[in-house]
Short mmCIF file of C-alpha atoms in Angstrom, two decimals:
data_model
loop_
_atom_site.label_atom_id
_atom_site.label_comp_id
_atom_site.label_asym_id
_atom_site.label_seq_id
_atom_site.Cartn_x
_atom_site.Cartn_y
_atom_site.Cartn_z
CA UNK A 1 14.57 20.80 9.78
CA UNK A 2 17.89 21.34 7.59
CA UNK A 3 17.87 21.38 3.55
CA UNK A 4 18.37 18.88 1.13
CA UNK A 5 21.96 20.53 -0.29
CA UNK A 6 20.77 21.16 -3.87
CA UNK A 7 23.23 18.55 -5.00
CA UNK A 8 21.88 16.18 -2.77
CA UNK A 9 18.11 17.11 -3.80
CA UNK A 10 19.13 17.14 -7.43
CA UNK A 11 20.38 13.94 -7.05
CA UNK A 12 17.07 12.64 -5.90
CA UNK A 13 14.86 13.65 -9.19
CA UNK A 14 17.67 11.84 -11.54
CA UNK A 15 17.15 8.25 -9.15
CA UNK A 16 13.37 9.27 -9.01
CA UNK A 17 11.18 7.94 -12.46
CA UNK A 18 7.80 8.25 -13.68
CA UNK A 19 8.01 3.86 -13.78
CA UNK A 20 7.44 4.11 -9.92
CA UNK A 21 4.06 4.01 -8.01
CA UNK A 22 4.41 5.44 -3.78
CA UNK A 23 1.40 5.80 -1.18
CA UNK A 24 0.39 7.27 1.20
CA UNK A 25 3.20 8.70 4.02
CA UNK A 26 1.76 9.21 7.77
CA UNK A 27 3.15 11.40 10.74
CA UNK A 28 1.04 10.24 13.84
CA UNK A 29 0.79 13.05 16.84
CA UNK A 30 0.41 11.67 20.34
CA UNK A 31 1.17 15.13 22.33
CA UNK A 32 3.82 17.94 22.85
CA UNK A 33 6.59 15.51 23.67
CA UNK A 34 6.04 13.33 21.30
CA UNK A 35 5.30 15.93 17.91
CA UNK A 36 9.60 15.88 16.73
CA UNK A 37 10.09 15.66 13.43
CA UNK A 38 11.39 11.83 13.70
CA UNK A 39 8.54 10.48 15.10
CA UNK A 40 7.94 7.18 13.32
CA UNK A 41 4.45 5.25 14.05
CA UNK A 42 3.81 1.27 13.27
CA UNK A 43 2.06 2.69 10.30
CA UNK A 44 5.62 2.56 8.37
CA UNK A 45 5.05 0.44 4.97
CA UNK A 46 6.71 -2.65 4.05
CA UNK A 47 6.70 -6.54 5.15
CA UNK A 48 3.57 -7.12 6.43
CA UNK A 49 3.03 -10.25 9.47
CA UNK A 50 1.95 -13.71 8.96
CA UNK A 51 -0.59 -12.85 11.59
CA UNK A 52 -2.51 -11.15 10.41
CA UNK A 53 -0.80 -7.49 11.88
CA UNK A 54 0.65 -4.94 10.41
CA UNK A 55 -0.03 -4.31 6.06
CA UNK A 56 -2.13 -6.89 4.76
CA UNK A 57 -2.57 -6.95 1.25
CA UNK A 58 -5.56 -8.70 -1.35
CA UNK A 59 -6.13 -8.62 -5.40
CA UNK A 60 -9.86 -8.23 -4.97
CA UNK A 61 -10.29 -6.63 -1.42
CA UNK A 62 -11.95 -9.22 -0.27
CA UNK A 63 -10.17 -12.30 0.23
CA UNK A 64 -7.22 -13.73 -0.18
CA UNK A 65 -5.48 -11.48 2.33
CA UNK A 66 -1.53 -12.59 2.67
CA UNK A 67 0.92 -9.84 3.46
CA UNK A 68 2.28 -7.53 2.04
CA UNK A 69 5.27 -7.46 0.25
CA UNK A 70 7.81 -5.34 0.85
CA UNK A 71 10.35 -3.60 0.34
CA UNK A 72 9.23 -4.13 -3.24
CA UNK A 73 12.26 -4.08 -5.39
CA UNK A 74 12.79 -1.27 -8.15
CA UNK A 75 16.70 -0.54 -9.84
CA UNK A 76 15.88 3.60 -9.11
CA UNK A 77 13.71 4.87 -7.28
CA UNK A 78 13.88 2.98 -3.87
CA UNK A 79 13.93 4.63 -0.93
CA UNK A 80 17.39 5.74 -0.02
CA UNK A 81 18.82 7.19 3.62
CA UNK A 82 21.40 8.74 2.84
CA UNK A 83 19.86 11.75 1.23
CA UNK A 84 17.06 11.86 3.58
CA UNK A 85 19.07 13.22 7.34
CA UNK A 86 15.57 12.35 9.11
CA UNK A 87 16.27 8.35 7.39
CA UNK A 88 13.21 6.67 5.76
CA UNK A 89 11.06 4.55 7.76
CA UNK A 90 9.53 2.54 5.92
CA UNK A 91 10.33 0.02 2.59
CA UNK A 92 8.00 0.07 -1.18
CA UNK A 93 5.04 -3.14 -0.51
CA UNK A 94 3.01 -4.03 -3.17
CA UNK A 95 0.40 -7.69 -3.47
CA UNK A 96 2.58 -10.19 -4.53
CA UNK A 97 2.50 -14.07 -3.45
CA UNK A 98 4.81 -15.64 -5.56
CA UNK A 99 6.25 -17.93 -6.06
CA UNK A 100 9.80 -16.32 -6.72
CA UNK A 101 10.43 -12.19 -6.45
CA UNK A 102 8.19 -9.93 -7.97
CA UNK A 103 10.01 -8.42 -11.17
CA UNK A 104 8.74 -4.66 -13.70
CA UNK A 105 5.17 -6.01 -14.64
CA UNK A 106 3.85 -8.70 -11.99
CA UNK A 107 0.68 -8.88 -11.98
CA UNK A 108 -2.22 -7.76 -10.57
CA UNK A 109 -2.20 -3.73 -12.80
CA UNK A 110 -4.36 -3.72 -9.09
CA UNK A 111 -4.25 -4.00 -5.05
CA UNK A 112 -5.60 -3.75 -1.96
CA UNK A 113 -4.23 -2.79 1.29
CA UNK A 114 -5.56 -2.93 4.46
CA UNK A 115 -4.64 -2.09 8.05
CA UNK A 116 -6.60 -2.72 11.36
CA UNK A 117 -5.49 0.38 13.59
CA UNK A 118 -6.25 1.04 17.33
CA UNK A 119 -6.27 4.01 19.49
CA UNK A 120 -7.31 4.11 23.10
CA UNK A 121 -10.61 6.16 24.17
CA UNK A 122 -10.12 10.25 24.83
CA UNK A 123 -8.92 12.29 22.18
CA UNK A 124 -7.90 10.79 19.08
CA UNK A 125 -4.47 11.80 17.40
CA UNK A 126 -4.21 13.46 14.34
CA UNK A 127 -3.06 11.68 10.94
CA UNK A 128 -1.48 12.89 7.91
CA UNK A 129 -0.09 10.67 4.93
CA UNK A 130 1.66 12.30 1.65
CA UNK A 131 0.07 10.07 -0.92
CA UNK A 132 0.92 9.33 -4.07
CA UNK A 133 0.45 6.34 -6.88
CA UNK A 134 1.62 4.73 -9.53
CA UNK A 135 -1.77 5.31 -11.49
CA UNK A 136 -4.45 6.13 -8.86
CA UNK A 137 -5.56 5.33 -5.83
CA UNK A 138 -8.54 6.09 -2.56
CA UNK A 139 -7.58 6.35 0.42
CA UNK A 140 -10.13 5.49 2.94
CA UNK A 141 -10.45 4.82 7.17
CA UNK A 142 -13.67 3.51 8.21
CA UNK A 143 -15.37 3.72 5.07
CA UNK A 144 -14.43 7.05 4.52
CA UNK A 145 -13.00 8.22 1.78
CA UNK A 146 -10.21 10.48 3.07
CA UNK A 147 -8.91 11.59 -0.82
CA UNK A 148 -8.46 10.14 -4.81
CA UNK A 149 -5.54 10.46 -6.56
CA UNK A 150 -4.76 10.88 -10.06
CA UNK A 151 -0.70 10.49 -10.94
CA UNK A 152 -1.28 12.83 -14.23
CA UNK A 153 -2.48 15.39 -11.68
CA UNK A 154 0.93 15.76 -9.50
CA UNK A 155 3.61 15.34 -12.13
CA UNK A 156 4.95 18.80 -12.33
CA UNK A 157 9.09 18.42 -13.61
CA UNK A 158 7.04 15.25 -15.41
CA UNK A 159 8.01 13.57 -11.46
CA UNK A 160 5.49 12.09 -9.25
CA UNK A 161 4.77 14.43 -6.36
CA UNK A 162 2.65 13.51 -3.52
CA UNK A 163 -0.14 15.65 -1.52
CA UNK A 164 -1.86 15.61 1.89
CA UNK A 165 -4.10 13.43 3.05
CA UNK A 166 -5.66 14.41 6.50
CA UNK A 167 -7.36 10.73 7.79
CA UNK A 168 -8.26 12.11 11.15
CA UNK A 169 -12.30 12.86 10.58
CA UNK A 170 -12.22 9.12 9.86
CA UNK A 171 -10.51 7.63 13.46
CA UNK A 172 -12.99 6.51 15.79
CA UNK A 173 -11.66 5.19 19.29
CA UNK A 174 -10.75 1.46 19.25
CA UNK A 175 -10.98 -0.56 15.85
CA UNK A 176 -9.68 1.30 13.25
CA UNK A 177 -9.68 0.47 9.14
CA UNK A 178 -7.56 1.59 6.93
CA UNK A 179 -7.57 0.90 3.33
CA UNK A 180 -6.61 1.70 -0.39
CA UNK A 181 -7.14 0.92 -3.79
CA UNK A 182 -4.19 1.38 -6.01
CA UNK A 183 -4.26 0.83 -9.48
CA UNK A 184 -1.32 0.90 -12.31
CA UNK A 185 -1.01 1.03 -16.15
CA UNK A 186 2.97 0.91 -16.13
CA UNK A 187 5.77 -1.63 -15.18
CA UNK A 188 6.00 -1.67 -11.73
CA UNK A 189 2.73 -1.32 -8.80
CA UNK A 190 3.81 -0.50 -5.48
CA UNK A 191 2.38 1.62 -2.55
CA UNK A 192 4.76 4.02 0.56
CA UNK A 193 3.23 4.43 2.86
CA UNK A 194 6.03 7.02 5.43
CA UNK A 195 6.82 10.54 7.58
CA UNK A 196 9.26 11.37 3.81
CA UNK A 197 9.25 10.56 0.83
CA UNK A 198 11.94 11.42 -1.71
CA UNK A 199 10.26 13.83 -4.23
CA UNK A 200 9.66 15.78 -1.28
CA UNK A 201 10.92 18.47 0.82
CA UNK A 202 12.20 17.67 4.62
CA UNK A 203 10.37 21.60 5.05
CA UNK A 204 6.79 20.53 3.70
CA UNK A 205 6.80 16.68 5.26
CA UNK A 206 9.43 16.58 8.35
CA UNK A 207 7.04 18.75 10.10
CA UNK A 208 5.47 19.40 13.88
CA UNK A 209 1.60 18.59 13.02
CA UNK A 210 -0.80 21.17 14.75
CA UNK A 211 -2.04 19.32 17.45
CA UNK A 212 -5.79 19.50 16.62
CA UNK A 213 -7.47 16.70 19.27
CA UNK A 214 -11.19 15.09 18.79
CA UNK A 215 -12.54 12.89 21.30
CA UNK A 216 -15.09 11.25 18.87
CA UNK A 217 -18.53 9.03 20.57
CA UNK A 218 -20.51 6.92 18.74
CA UNK A 219 -20.66 5.09 15.51
CA UNK A 220 -21.69 7.60 12.68
CA UNK A 221 -24.09 5.26 11.34
CA UNK A 222 -26.79 7.79 10.24
CA UNK A 223 -29.33 7.30 13.14
CA UNK A 224 -28.29 2.85 12.64
CA UNK A 225 -28.96 1.66 16.64
CA UNK A 226 -28.18 -1.02 18.11
CA UNK A 227 -24.50 -0.59 18.46
CA UNK A 228 -21.87 -1.51 21.57
CA UNK A 229 -21.06 2.16 20.25
CA UNK A 230 -24.40 3.91 21.19
CA UNK A 231 -24.04 2.99 24.58
CA UNK A 232 -22.04 6.47 25.65
CA UNK A 233 -19.41 7.05 28.99
CA UNK A 234 -21.21 8.94 31.04
CA UNK A 235 -19.90 11.14 33.55
CA UNK A 236 -21.32 10.87 37.76
CA UNK A 237 -22.87 15.06 36.53
CA UNK A 238 -24.21 13.12 34.01
CA UNK A 239 -25.82 10.19 35.50
CA UNK A 240 -26.71 12.47 38.10
CA UNK A 241 -28.92 15.85 36.09
CA UNK A 242 -30.28 12.28 33.94
CA UNK A 243 -31.86 10.94 37.39
CA UNK A 244 -33.74 13.95 38.47
CA UNK A 245 -35.22 14.65 34.32
CA UNK A 246 -37.94 12.28 35.39
CA UNK A 247 -40.52 13.77 32.59
CA UNK A 248 -37.27 12.40 29.75
CA UNK A 249 -36.24 8.88 31.32
CA UNK A 250 -33.03 8.17 29.31
CA UNK A 251 -31.78 6.45 26.26
CA UNK A 252 -29.12 4.72 24.20
CA UNK A 253 -27.27 7.09 20.62
CA UNK A 254 -28.88 6.55 17.21
CA UNK A 255 -32.91 5.44 19.50
CA UNK A 256 -35.80 7.85 19.00
CA UNK A 257 -35.97 10.84 21.37
CA UNK A 258 -39.73 11.38 22.50
CA UNK A 259 -40.19 12.99 26.43
CA UNK A 260 -36.17 11.37 27.01
CA UNK A 261 -32.37 12.45 27.12
CA UNK A 262 -29.37 11.02 25.27
CA UNK A 263 -26.19 11.80 27.46
CA UNK A 264 -22.22 11.64 27.36
CA UNK A 265 -18.63 12.57 28.56
CA UNK A 266 -16.32 13.61 26.25
CA UNK A 267 -12.39 13.23 27.83
CA UNK A 268 -10.73 16.23 26.97
CA UNK A 269 -7.03 15.53 29.14
CA UNK A 270 -4.60 17.82 27.38
CA UNK A 271 -1.22 17.69 27.88
CA UNK A 272 0.91 19.28 30.37
CA UNK A 273 1.70 22.98 29.79
CA UNK A 274 -1.29 23.28 27.03
CA UNK A 275 -3.55 26.38 26.35
CA UNK A 276 -6.02 25.59 24.47
CA UNK A 277 -7.23 27.95 21.41
CA UNK A 278 -10.45 26.69 20.14
CA UNK A 279 -12.94 23.45 21.57
CA UNK A 280 -16.46 22.60 18.51
CA UNK A 281 -18.79 20.64 18.99
CA UNK A 282 -20.35 19.08 16.40
CA UNK A 283 -23.53 16.88 16.95
CA UNK A 284 -25.62 14.95 13.93
CA UNK A 285 -29.05 14.83 14.98
CA UNK A 286 -32.77 14.13 14.61
CA UNK A 287 -36.25 15.84 15.84
CA UNK A 288 -37.93 13.23 16.74
CA UNK A 289 -40.28 14.44 18.78
CA UNK A 290 -43.23 16.05 18.86
CA UNK A 291 -42.13 19.74 20.10
CA UNK A 292 -38.72 20.00 19.69
CA UNK A 293 -38.80 24.09 19.73
CA UNK A 294 -37.74 23.84 23.61
CA UNK A 295 -34.84 21.49 23.42
CA UNK A 296 -31.59 22.46 24.83
CA UNK A 297 -28.26 21.05 25.19
CA UNK A 298 -26.74 20.64 29.46
CA UNK A 299 -23.36 20.40 30.05
CA UNK A 300 -20.60 20.67 33.01
CA UNK A 301 -21.69 23.93 34.00
CA UNK A 302 -26.06 22.74 34.56
CA UNK A 303 -28.74 22.28 36.70
CA UNK A 304 -31.25 19.75 37.31
CA UNK A 305 -32.41 20.40 40.76
CA UNK A 306 -35.26 17.43 41.55
CA UNK A 307 -38.04 20.25 41.45
CA UNK A 308 -38.13 23.42 39.08
CA UNK A 309 -35.53 23.86 36.06
CA UNK A 310 -32.70 23.49 34.89
CA UNK A 311 -30.84 26.44 34.63
CA UNK A 312 -27.66 26.75 32.44
CA UNK A 313 -28.93 25.44 29.51
CA UNK A 314 -27.79 25.68 25.62
CA UNK A 315 -31.23 25.34 22.93
CA UNK A 316 -31.03 24.10 20.24
CA UNK A 317 -32.80 26.87 18.47
CA UNK A 318 -30.03 29.14 19.62
CA UNK A 319 -27.06 27.58 17.78
CA UNK A 320 -29.20 26.22 14.59
CA UNK A 321 -30.68 30.25 14.50
CA UNK A 322 -33.68 29.05 13.66
CA UNK A 323 -36.13 26.35 15.06
CA UNK A 324 -35.63 23.14 15.23
CA UNK A 325 -38.64 21.37 13.32
CA UNK A 326 -40.19 16.99 14.43
CA UNK A 327 -38.99 15.06 12.52
CA UNK A 328 -35.40 16.44 11.02
CA UNK A 329 -31.83 15.79 10.63
CA UNK A 330 -29.34 18.65 11.31
CA UNK A 331 -25.73 18.91 12.43
CA UNK A 332 -25.10 21.92 15.31
CA UNK A 333 -21.87 23.18 15.27
CA UNK A 334 -21.32 24.16 19.36
CA UNK A 335 -18.23 26.35 20.08
CA UNK A 336 -17.38 26.82 23.33
CA UNK A 337 -15.87 29.64 22.84
CA UNK A 338 -18.26 31.19 21.58
CA UNK A 339 -21.92 30.67 23.80
CA UNK A 340 -25.27 31.11 24.07
CA UNK A 341 -26.95 30.43 26.85
CA UNK A 342 -29.91 30.49 28.40
CA UNK A 343 -30.50 31.18 32.28
CA UNK A 344 -33.61 28.91 32.45
CA UNK A 345 -35.34 25.90 29.89
CA UNK A 346 -38.70 27.26 28.91
CA UNK A 347 -41.95 25.99 27.29
CA UNK A 348 -40.38 28.63 24.33
CA UNK A 349 -37.09 29.89 23.41
CA UNK A 350 -38.10 33.18 22.11
CA UNK A 351 -35.48 36.27 21.41
CA UNK A 352 -31.74 36.53 22.25
CA UNK A 353 -30.62 34.68 24.82
CA UNK A 354 -29.37 35.42 28.32
CA UNK A 355 -25.44 35.82 28.04
CA UNK A 356 -22.87 34.53 25.25
CA UNK A 357 -19.85 33.23 27.60
CA UNK A 358 -16.60 31.36 27.06
CA UNK A 359 -16.41 28.39 28.00
CA UNK A 360 -12.24 27.26 27.37
CA UNK A 361 -11.72 27.45 30.90
CA UNK A 362 -14.06 25.08 31.99
CA UNK A 363 -12.85 22.57 29.61
CA UNK A 364 -9.60 23.19 30.53
CA UNK A 365 -10.38 22.81 34.40
CA UNK A 366 -12.81 19.98 34.17
CA UNK A 367 -10.45 18.05 31.69
CA UNK A 368 -14.01 16.59 30.34
CA UNK A 369 -17.68 17.61 28.41
CA UNK A 370 -20.57 16.83 29.76
CA UNK A 371 -23.19 16.44 26.78
CA UNK A 372 -27.09 15.75 27.33
CA UNK A 373 -29.77 16.23 25.39
CA UNK A 374 -33.21 16.79 26.03
CA UNK A 375 -35.95 16.08 25.79
CA UNK A 376 -36.70 15.27 21.51
CA UNK A 377 -33.03 14.46 20.36
CA UNK A 378 -32.21 11.70 18.41
CA UNK A 379 -28.74 11.88 18.66
CA UNK A 380 -26.55 9.99 16.14
CA UNK A 381 -22.55 11.44 17.04
CA UNK A 382 -21.26 14.46 19.34
CA UNK A 383 -17.99 14.25 18.37
CA UNK A 384 -15.33 16.85 20.04
CA UNK A 385 -12.64 18.73 18.43
CA UNK A 386 -9.11 21.26 20.64
CA UNK A 387 -6.78 22.74 18.92
CA UNK A 388 -3.95 24.55 21.52
CA UNK A 389 -1.23 25.71 22.08
CA UNK A 390 1.95 26.65 24.34
CA UNK A 391 3.97 28.68 26.26
CA UNK A 392 7.13 28.65 23.75
CA UNK A 393 4.72 28.72 20.51
CA UNK A 394 4.93 32.47 18.40
CA UNK A 395 2.88 35.27 18.68
CA UNK A 396 -0.77 34.13 16.59
CA UNK A 397 0.78 30.46 16.27
CA UNK A 398 -1.89 29.27 17.98
CA UNK A 399 -2.41 25.46 16.76
CA UNK A 400 1.64 25.48 17.25
CA UNK A 401 2.05 23.70 14.16
CA UNK A 402 5.23 26.28 13.33
CA UNK A 403 3.76 28.91 11.09
CA UNK A 404 1.18 32.44 11.22
CA UNK A 405 -1.41 31.58 8.97
CA UNK A 406 -5.14 31.35 8.07
CA UNK A 407 -5.93 28.64 10.82
CA UNK A 408 -4.57 30.50 13.40
CA UNK A 409 -6.94 33.52 12.40
CA UNK A 410 -9.92 30.95 11.83
CA UNK A 411 -9.60 30.01 14.98
CA UNK A 412 -9.56 33.59 15.90
CA UNK A 413 -12.67 33.94 14.92
CA UNK A 414 -14.25 31.37 17.03
CA UNK A 415 -13.48 33.37 20.10
CA UNK A 416 -14.02 37.24 18.48
CA UNK A 417 -15.85 39.69 20.81
CA UNK A 418 -15.34 37.51 23.27
CA UNK A 419 -13.67 37.95 27.54
CA UNK A 420 -10.26 36.37 27.42
CA UNK A 421 -9.72 33.01 29.51
CA UNK A 422 -6.92 34.52 31.57
CA UNK A 423 -3.98 37.04 31.14
CA UNK A 424 -1.87 34.69 28.99
CA UNK A 425 -4.76 33.95 26.81
CA UNK A 426 -3.00 33.03 23.40
CA UNK A 427 -5.75 34.76 21.83
CA UNK A 428 -5.43 38.25 23.50
CA UNK A 429 -2.90 39.16 21.60
CA UNK A 430 -2.46 42.55 22.55
CA UNK A 431 -3.42 41.49 26.59
CA UNK A 432 -6.65 43.85 26.34
CA UNK A 433 -8.86 40.90 28.61
CA UNK A 434 -11.10 40.59 25.72
CA UNK A 435 -10.65 38.63 21.90
CA UNK A 436 -11.38 41.55 19.16
CA UNK A 437 -10.72 42.67 16.10
CA UNK A 438 -7.42 43.99 17.40
CA UNK A 439 -6.55 40.75 17.78
CA UNK A 440 -7.38 40.23 14.41
CA UNK A 441 -5.11 42.69 13.35
CA UNK A 442 -1.98 42.13 15.51
CA UNK A 443 -2.67 38.25 14.02
CA UNK A 444 -2.73 39.13 10.39
CA UNK A 445 0.40 41.21 10.79
CA UNK A 446 2.37 38.52 12.31
CA UNK A 447 1.19 36.09 9.00
CA UNK A 448 4.26 34.58 8.32
CA UNK A 449 2.78 33.77 4.42
CA UNK A 450 1.05 36.36 1.33
CA UNK A 451 -2.11 37.48 2.47
CA UNK A 452 -2.22 34.73 5.69
CA UNK A 453 -2.20 31.86 3.13
CA UNK A 454 -1.81 28.40 4.20
#
């Protein structure tokens, strides 16, 4: 990206004054072809629509919802497209029912904003935002608090500075509710939501985002049953395995399990040319049966014959590092790059797993992930997260974000001491067919930031 010319940056700093409130600028990552910095989503702030779409505003967050007012007029800090080579694509907005035009000091001093965002099933995009406010704001997604902002903490050189917040952890397939509560103690009351901020450089804001794709199944409601999201999508393989588990009939998510199984299938369709560098599954589970120590996860390569033991299974014992206890709740993390496998199910889990395997090639080839828990495990949700890069990314840039830093190092460490996925595995920096400490050394040596920091 082209940096600000010095005279333009100085002009921007002069134009920006203390009495303003900006909250949030967002970029939506959809796929490599859509990752260019000029991409914008329909999340841009500005005047809402009378049909309830776009940004809506309320004086109390409960009722009185009307289309957000925009652009909110401020004589000195209105976004100026001439100082941004990429162009400013959003407007300031506020709650203003009229009559007439808003002016400095227009009530209320607090306002609430919401945006209804619908996401297709499957892998979720990463949505990040630059947020700021005069003087305070809190941003939530589906009731999950993403972050809060205090203007007094972000005033270098007496000028407001935006901070980055990642909305992705609160997202889910289908309907999403983005909410902002803004409070102002001064003259103007504004909210701003765009991929550009007048006080931030293009290098910091207008860049590709790391392609972190997620697939969430379930509704993250801490085991509240009976919701539509509790009926999970299941592949034919999952259905067949459940049919063969005669002693463990199928149930839905958020249902207590006692000699029963809960299954689902994550979509993992990736863009053409994507090279997977990590994949993890987070499972929020509760042990509701009497003997949970032998509970297992079955997946794409598991086999459940009509008679006999299931093969190629993952023991919850191995993921936790200790035997699961009846009545306990756990957050399990399954690292597909380094999966502990048991050749067969057993009445008791003892000793070390039979092998540790890299399942990233399986995920890339299958383009979906089957997850089946049996037989005393209640499941709240399952979330698959995938990072990937491309062949034209710099060596060591394992998430294709334009930098080699701590994020890439952490991705590499997830697969340490395992066999590479293929001859072109971007994690195998020394091309010896394995992910080892030698690859770690090469990545650290090529870090683009001091001490391989963020």
